[in-house]
PDB file of C-alpha atoms in Angstrom:
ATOM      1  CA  UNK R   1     -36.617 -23.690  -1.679  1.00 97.00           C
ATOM      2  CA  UNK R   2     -36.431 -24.149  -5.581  1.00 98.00           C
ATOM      3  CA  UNK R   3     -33.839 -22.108  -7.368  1.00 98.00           C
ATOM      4  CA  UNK R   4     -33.996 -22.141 -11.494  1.00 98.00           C
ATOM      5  CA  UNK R   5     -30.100 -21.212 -12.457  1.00 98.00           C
ATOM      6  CA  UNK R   6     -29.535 -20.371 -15.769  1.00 98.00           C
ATOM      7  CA  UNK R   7     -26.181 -20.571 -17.757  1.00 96.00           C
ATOM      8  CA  UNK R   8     -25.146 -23.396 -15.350  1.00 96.00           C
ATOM      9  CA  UNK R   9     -22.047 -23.954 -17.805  1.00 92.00           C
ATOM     10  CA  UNK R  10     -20.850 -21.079 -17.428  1.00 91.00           C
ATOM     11  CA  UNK R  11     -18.288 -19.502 -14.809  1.00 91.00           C
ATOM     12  CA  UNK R  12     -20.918 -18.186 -12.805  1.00 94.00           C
ATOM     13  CA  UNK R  13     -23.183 -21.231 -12.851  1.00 95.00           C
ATOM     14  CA  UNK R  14     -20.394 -23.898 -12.009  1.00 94.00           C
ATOM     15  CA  UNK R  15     -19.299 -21.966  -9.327  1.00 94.00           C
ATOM     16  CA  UNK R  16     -22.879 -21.503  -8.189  1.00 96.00           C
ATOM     17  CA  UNK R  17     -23.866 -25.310  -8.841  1.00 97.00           C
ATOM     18  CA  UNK R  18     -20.696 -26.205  -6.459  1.00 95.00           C
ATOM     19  CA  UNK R  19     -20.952 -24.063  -3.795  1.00 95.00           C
ATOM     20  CA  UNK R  20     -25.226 -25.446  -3.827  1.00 96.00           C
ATOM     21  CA  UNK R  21     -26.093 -25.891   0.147  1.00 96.00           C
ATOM     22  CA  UNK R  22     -28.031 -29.210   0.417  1.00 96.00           C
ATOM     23  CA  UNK R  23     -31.665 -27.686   1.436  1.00 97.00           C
ATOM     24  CA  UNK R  24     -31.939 -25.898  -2.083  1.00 97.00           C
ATOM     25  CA  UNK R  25     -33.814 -27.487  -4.933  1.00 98.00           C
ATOM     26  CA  UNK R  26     -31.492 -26.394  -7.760  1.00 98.00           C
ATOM     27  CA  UNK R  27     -32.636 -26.685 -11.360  1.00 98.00           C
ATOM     28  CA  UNK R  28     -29.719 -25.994 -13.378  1.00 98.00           C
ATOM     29  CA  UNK R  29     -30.019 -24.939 -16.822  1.00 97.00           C
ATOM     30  CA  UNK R  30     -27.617 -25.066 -19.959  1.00 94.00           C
ATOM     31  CA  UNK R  31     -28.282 -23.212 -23.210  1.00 93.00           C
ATOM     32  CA  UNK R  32     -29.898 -26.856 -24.541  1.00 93.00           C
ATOM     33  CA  UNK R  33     -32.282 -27.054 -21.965  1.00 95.00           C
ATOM     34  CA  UNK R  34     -33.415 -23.046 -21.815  1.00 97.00           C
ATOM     35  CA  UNK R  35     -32.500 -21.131 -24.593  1.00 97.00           C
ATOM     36  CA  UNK R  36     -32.482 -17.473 -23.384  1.00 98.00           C
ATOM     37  CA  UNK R  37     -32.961 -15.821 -26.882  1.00 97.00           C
ATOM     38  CA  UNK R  38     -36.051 -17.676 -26.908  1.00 97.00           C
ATOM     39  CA  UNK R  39     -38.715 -15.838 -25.007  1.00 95.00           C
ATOM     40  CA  UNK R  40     -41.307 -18.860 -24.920  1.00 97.00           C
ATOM     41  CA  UNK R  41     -38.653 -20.837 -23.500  1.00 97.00           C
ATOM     42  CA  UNK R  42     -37.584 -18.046 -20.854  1.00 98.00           C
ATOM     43  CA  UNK R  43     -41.595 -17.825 -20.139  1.00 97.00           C
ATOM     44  CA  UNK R  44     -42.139 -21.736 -20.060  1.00 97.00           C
ATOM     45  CA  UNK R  45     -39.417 -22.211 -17.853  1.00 98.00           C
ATOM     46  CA  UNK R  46     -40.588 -20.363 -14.691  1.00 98.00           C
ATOM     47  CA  UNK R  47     -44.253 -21.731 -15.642  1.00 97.00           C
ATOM     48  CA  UNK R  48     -43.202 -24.868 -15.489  1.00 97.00           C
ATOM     49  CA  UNK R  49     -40.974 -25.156 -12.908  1.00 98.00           C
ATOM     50  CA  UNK R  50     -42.819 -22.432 -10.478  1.00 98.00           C
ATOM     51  CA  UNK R  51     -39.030 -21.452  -8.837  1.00 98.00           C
ATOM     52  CA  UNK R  52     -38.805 -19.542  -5.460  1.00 98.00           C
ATOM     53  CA  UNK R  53     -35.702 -17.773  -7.220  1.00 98.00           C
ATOM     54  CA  UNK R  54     -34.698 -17.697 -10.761  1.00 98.00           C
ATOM     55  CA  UNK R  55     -30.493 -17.122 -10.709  1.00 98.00           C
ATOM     56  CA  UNK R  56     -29.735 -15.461 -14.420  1.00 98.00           C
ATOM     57  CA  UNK R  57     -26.350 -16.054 -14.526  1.00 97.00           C
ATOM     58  CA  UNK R  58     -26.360 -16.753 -18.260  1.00 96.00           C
ATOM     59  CA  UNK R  59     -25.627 -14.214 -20.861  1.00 96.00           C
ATOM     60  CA  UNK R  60     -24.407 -13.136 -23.691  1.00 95.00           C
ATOM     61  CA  UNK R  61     -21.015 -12.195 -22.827  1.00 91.00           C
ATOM     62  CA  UNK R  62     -18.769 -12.159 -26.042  1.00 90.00           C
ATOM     63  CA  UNK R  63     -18.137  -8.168 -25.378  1.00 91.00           C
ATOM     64  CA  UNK R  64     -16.227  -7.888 -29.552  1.00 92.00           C
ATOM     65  CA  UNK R  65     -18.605 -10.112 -31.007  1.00 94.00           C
ATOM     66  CA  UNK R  66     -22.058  -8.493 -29.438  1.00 94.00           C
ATOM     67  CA  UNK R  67     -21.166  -5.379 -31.883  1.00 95.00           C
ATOM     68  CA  UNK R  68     -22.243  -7.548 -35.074  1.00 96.00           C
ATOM     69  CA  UNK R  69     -24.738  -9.573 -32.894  1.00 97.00           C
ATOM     70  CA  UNK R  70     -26.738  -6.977 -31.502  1.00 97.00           C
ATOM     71  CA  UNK R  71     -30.006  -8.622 -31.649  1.00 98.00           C
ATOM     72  CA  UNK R  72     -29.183 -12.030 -30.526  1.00 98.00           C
ATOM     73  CA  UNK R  73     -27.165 -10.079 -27.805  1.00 98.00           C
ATOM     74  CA  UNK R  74     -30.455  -8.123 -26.856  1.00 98.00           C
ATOM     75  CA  UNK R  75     -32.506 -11.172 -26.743  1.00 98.00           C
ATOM     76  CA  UNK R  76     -30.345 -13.051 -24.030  1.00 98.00           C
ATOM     77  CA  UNK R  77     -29.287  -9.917 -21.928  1.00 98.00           C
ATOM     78  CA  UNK R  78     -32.468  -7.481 -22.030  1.00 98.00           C
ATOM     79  CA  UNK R  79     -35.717  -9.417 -23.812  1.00 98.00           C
ATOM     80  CA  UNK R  80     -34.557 -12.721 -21.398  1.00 98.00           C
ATOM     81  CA  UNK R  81     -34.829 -10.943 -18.215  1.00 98.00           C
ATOM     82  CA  UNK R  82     -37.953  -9.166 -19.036  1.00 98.00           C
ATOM     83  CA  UNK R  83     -39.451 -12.716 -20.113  1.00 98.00           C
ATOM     84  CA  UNK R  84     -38.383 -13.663 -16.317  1.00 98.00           C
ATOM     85  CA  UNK R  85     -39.527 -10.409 -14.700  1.00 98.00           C
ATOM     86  CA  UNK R  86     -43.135 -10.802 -16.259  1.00 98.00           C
ATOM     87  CA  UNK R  87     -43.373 -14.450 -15.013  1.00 98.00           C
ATOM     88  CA  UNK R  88     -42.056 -14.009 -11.925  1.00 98.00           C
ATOM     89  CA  UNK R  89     -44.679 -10.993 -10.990  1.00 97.00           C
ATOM     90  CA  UNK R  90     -47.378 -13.567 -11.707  1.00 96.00           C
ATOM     91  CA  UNK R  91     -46.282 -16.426  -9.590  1.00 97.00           C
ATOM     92  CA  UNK R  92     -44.942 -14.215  -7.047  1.00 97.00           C
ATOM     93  CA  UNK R  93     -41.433 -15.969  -7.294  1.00 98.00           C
ATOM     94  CA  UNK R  94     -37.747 -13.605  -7.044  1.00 98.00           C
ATOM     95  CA  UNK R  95     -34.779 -12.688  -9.248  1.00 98.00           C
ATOM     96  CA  UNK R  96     -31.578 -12.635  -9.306  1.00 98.00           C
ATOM     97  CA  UNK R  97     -30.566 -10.705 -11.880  1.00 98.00           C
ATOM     98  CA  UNK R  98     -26.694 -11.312 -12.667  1.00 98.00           C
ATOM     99  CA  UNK R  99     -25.153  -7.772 -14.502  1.00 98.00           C
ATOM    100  CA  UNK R 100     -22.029  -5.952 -15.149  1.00 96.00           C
ATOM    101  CA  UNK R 101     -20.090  -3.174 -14.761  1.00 95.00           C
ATOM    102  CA  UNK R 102     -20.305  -2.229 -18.610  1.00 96.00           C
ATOM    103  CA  UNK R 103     -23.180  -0.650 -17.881  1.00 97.00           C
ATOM    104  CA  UNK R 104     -20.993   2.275 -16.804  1.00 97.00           C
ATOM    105  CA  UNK R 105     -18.322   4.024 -19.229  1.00 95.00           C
ATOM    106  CA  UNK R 106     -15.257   3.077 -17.205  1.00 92.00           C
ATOM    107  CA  UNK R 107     -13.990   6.753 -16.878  1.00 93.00           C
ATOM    108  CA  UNK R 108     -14.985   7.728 -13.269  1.00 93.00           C
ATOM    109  CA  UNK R 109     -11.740   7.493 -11.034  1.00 92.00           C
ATOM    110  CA  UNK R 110     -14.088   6.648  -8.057  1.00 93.00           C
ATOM    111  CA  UNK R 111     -16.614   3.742  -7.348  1.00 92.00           C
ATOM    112  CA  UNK R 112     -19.807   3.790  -9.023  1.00 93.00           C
ATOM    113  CA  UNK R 113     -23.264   4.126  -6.991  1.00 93.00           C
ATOM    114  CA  UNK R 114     -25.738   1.329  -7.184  1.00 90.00           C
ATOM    115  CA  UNK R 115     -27.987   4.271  -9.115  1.00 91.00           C
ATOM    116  CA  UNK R 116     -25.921   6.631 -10.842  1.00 93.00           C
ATOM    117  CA  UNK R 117     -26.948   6.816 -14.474  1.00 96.00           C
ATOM    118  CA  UNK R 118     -25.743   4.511 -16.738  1.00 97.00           C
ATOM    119  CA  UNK R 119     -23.853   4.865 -19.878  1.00 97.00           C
ATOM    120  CA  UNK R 120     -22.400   2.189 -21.872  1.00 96.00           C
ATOM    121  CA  UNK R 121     -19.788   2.253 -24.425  1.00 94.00           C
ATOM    122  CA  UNK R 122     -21.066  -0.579 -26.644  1.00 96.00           C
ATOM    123  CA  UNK R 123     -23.577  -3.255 -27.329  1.00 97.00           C
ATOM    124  CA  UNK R 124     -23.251  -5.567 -25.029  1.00 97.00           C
ATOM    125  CA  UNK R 125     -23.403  -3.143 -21.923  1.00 97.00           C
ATOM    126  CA  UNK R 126     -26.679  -1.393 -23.781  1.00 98.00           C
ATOM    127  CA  UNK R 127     -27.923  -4.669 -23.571  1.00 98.00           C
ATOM    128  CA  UNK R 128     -27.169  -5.569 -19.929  1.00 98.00           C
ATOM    129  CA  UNK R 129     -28.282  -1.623 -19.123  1.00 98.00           C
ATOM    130  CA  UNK R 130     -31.562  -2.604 -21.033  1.00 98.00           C
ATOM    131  CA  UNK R 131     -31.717  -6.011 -18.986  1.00 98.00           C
ATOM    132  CA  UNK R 132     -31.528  -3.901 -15.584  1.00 98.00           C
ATOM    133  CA  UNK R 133     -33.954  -1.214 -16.991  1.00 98.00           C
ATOM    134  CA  UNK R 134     -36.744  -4.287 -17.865  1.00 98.00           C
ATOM    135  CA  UNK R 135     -36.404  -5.904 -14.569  1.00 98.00           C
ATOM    136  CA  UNK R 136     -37.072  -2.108 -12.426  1.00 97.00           C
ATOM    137  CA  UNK R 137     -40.021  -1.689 -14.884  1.00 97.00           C
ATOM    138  CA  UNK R 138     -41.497  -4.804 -14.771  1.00 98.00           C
ATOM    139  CA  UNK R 139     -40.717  -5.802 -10.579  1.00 97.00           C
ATOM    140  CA  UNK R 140     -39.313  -2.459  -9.163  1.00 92.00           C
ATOM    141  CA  UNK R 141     -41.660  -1.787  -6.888  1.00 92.00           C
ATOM    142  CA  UNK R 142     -42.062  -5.708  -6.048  1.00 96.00           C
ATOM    143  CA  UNK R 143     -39.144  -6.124  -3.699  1.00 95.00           C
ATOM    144  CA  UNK R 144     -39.152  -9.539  -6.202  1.00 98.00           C
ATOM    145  CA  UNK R 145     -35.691  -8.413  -7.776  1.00 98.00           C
ATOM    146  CA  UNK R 146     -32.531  -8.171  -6.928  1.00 97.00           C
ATOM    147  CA  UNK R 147     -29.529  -6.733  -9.205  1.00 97.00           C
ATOM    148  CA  UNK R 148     -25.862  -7.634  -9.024  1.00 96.00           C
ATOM    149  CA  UNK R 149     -23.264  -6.632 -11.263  1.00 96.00           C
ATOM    150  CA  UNK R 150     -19.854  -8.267 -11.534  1.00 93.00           C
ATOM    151  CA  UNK R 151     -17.017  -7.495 -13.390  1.00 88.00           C
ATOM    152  CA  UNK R 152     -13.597  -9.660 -13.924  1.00 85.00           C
ATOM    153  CA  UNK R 153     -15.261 -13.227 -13.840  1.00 86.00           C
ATOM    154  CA  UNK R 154     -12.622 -15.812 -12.778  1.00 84.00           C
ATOM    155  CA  UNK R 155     -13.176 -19.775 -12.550  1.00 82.00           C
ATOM    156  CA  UNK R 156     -11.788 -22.979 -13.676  1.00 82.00           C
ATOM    157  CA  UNK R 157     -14.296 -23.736 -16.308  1.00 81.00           C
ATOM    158  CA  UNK R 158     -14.663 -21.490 -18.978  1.00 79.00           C
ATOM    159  CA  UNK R 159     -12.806 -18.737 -20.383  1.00 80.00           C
ATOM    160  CA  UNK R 160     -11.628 -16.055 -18.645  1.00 80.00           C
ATOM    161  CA  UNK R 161      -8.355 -13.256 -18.485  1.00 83.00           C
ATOM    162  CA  UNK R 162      -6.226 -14.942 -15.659  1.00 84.00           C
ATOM    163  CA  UNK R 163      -6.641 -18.487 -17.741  1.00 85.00           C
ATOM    164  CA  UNK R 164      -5.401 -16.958 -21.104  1.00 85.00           C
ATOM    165  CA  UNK R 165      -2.491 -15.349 -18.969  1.00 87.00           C
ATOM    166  CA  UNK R 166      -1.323 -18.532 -17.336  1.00 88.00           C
ATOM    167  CA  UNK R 167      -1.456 -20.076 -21.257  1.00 88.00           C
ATOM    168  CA  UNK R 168       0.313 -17.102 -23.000  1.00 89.00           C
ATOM    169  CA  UNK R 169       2.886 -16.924 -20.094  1.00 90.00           C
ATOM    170  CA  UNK R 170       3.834 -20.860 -20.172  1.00 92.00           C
ATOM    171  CA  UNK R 171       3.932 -20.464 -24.168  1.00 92.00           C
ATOM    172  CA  UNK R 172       5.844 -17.159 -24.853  1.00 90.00           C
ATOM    173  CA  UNK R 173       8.796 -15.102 -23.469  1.00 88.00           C
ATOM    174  CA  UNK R 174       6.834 -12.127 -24.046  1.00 89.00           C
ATOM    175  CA  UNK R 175       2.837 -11.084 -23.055  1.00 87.00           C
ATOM    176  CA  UNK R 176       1.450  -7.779 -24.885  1.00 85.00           C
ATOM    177  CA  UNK R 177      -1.950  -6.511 -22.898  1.00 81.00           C
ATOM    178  CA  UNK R 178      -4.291  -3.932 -23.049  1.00 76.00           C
ATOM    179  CA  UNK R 179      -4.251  -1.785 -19.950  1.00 71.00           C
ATOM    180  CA  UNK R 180      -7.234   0.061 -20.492  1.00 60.00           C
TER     181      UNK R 180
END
């Protein structure tokens, strides 16, 4: 089985990379390699390598920042897995489409459904909302997609809450958090 895994530097994609069994073909991509705000690239990719599975575990995840990059933030979360969707319904391949929880506002007090309706507080869960909403469209009634979303990341590569913890704990007397 070929698997195409993109943002293999990331937390996800390390992770994913390591815990490879040894009858997968994994083709792991960086950024370098397949630049997801580059459709072409996102289209040549699955051409090319003709995966069983395309993992998209990259993204554009920098939640602050995606509110004064909207468009780059659009391309890599919701044009991206479009590009992949439209591919992938030609060569009859699968994916995995890695979202988040941002898609939702945060203020239930219960677990979300798998399809409650969506409704994200900023850009970068508009753009991961979009990302889901292009994959249904394009391979919902394919049974060629699959949709996870995650929330709370943690790894040893890459940044992440628990790692800035540990490094503000071991530097000051005093940590001042968020709790929302």
């Amino acid at each position: 089985m070929k698997v195409l895994l993109t943002g293999a530097s990331g937390q996800l994609g390390h992770a994913i990379i390591k815990s490879k069994p040894s009858y997968i073909e994994l083709i792991a991509t960086t950024r370098l390699e397949l630049d997801l705000a580059d459709t072409e690239s996102c289209r040549r990719a699955v051409k090319e390598h003709q995966p069983d599975w395309v993992i998209n575990s990259g993204a554009y995840t920098a939640v602050d920042k995606a509110e004064d990059e909207k468009e780059l933030a659009m391309s890599i979360n919701a044009i991206a897995p479009k590009m992949f969707s439209e591919e992938l319904r030609q060569t009859g391949g699968k994916l995995l489409q890695i979202s988040t929880d941002f898609v939702f506002d945060g203020k239930q007090k219960f677990p979300y459904k798998t399809d409650q309706k969506k409704n994200p507080l900023g850009v970068y869960g508009a753009t991961k909302a979009a990302g889901e909403d292009a994959v249904y469209e394009v391979l919902g009634n394919t049974n060629q997609a699959l949709i996870i979303r995650t929330s709370w990341l943690i790894g040893a590569v890459g940044k992440n809450f628990l790692k800035t913890m540990i490094k503000l704990h071991r530097s000051q007397e005093e940590i001042r958090v968020v709790s929302d």
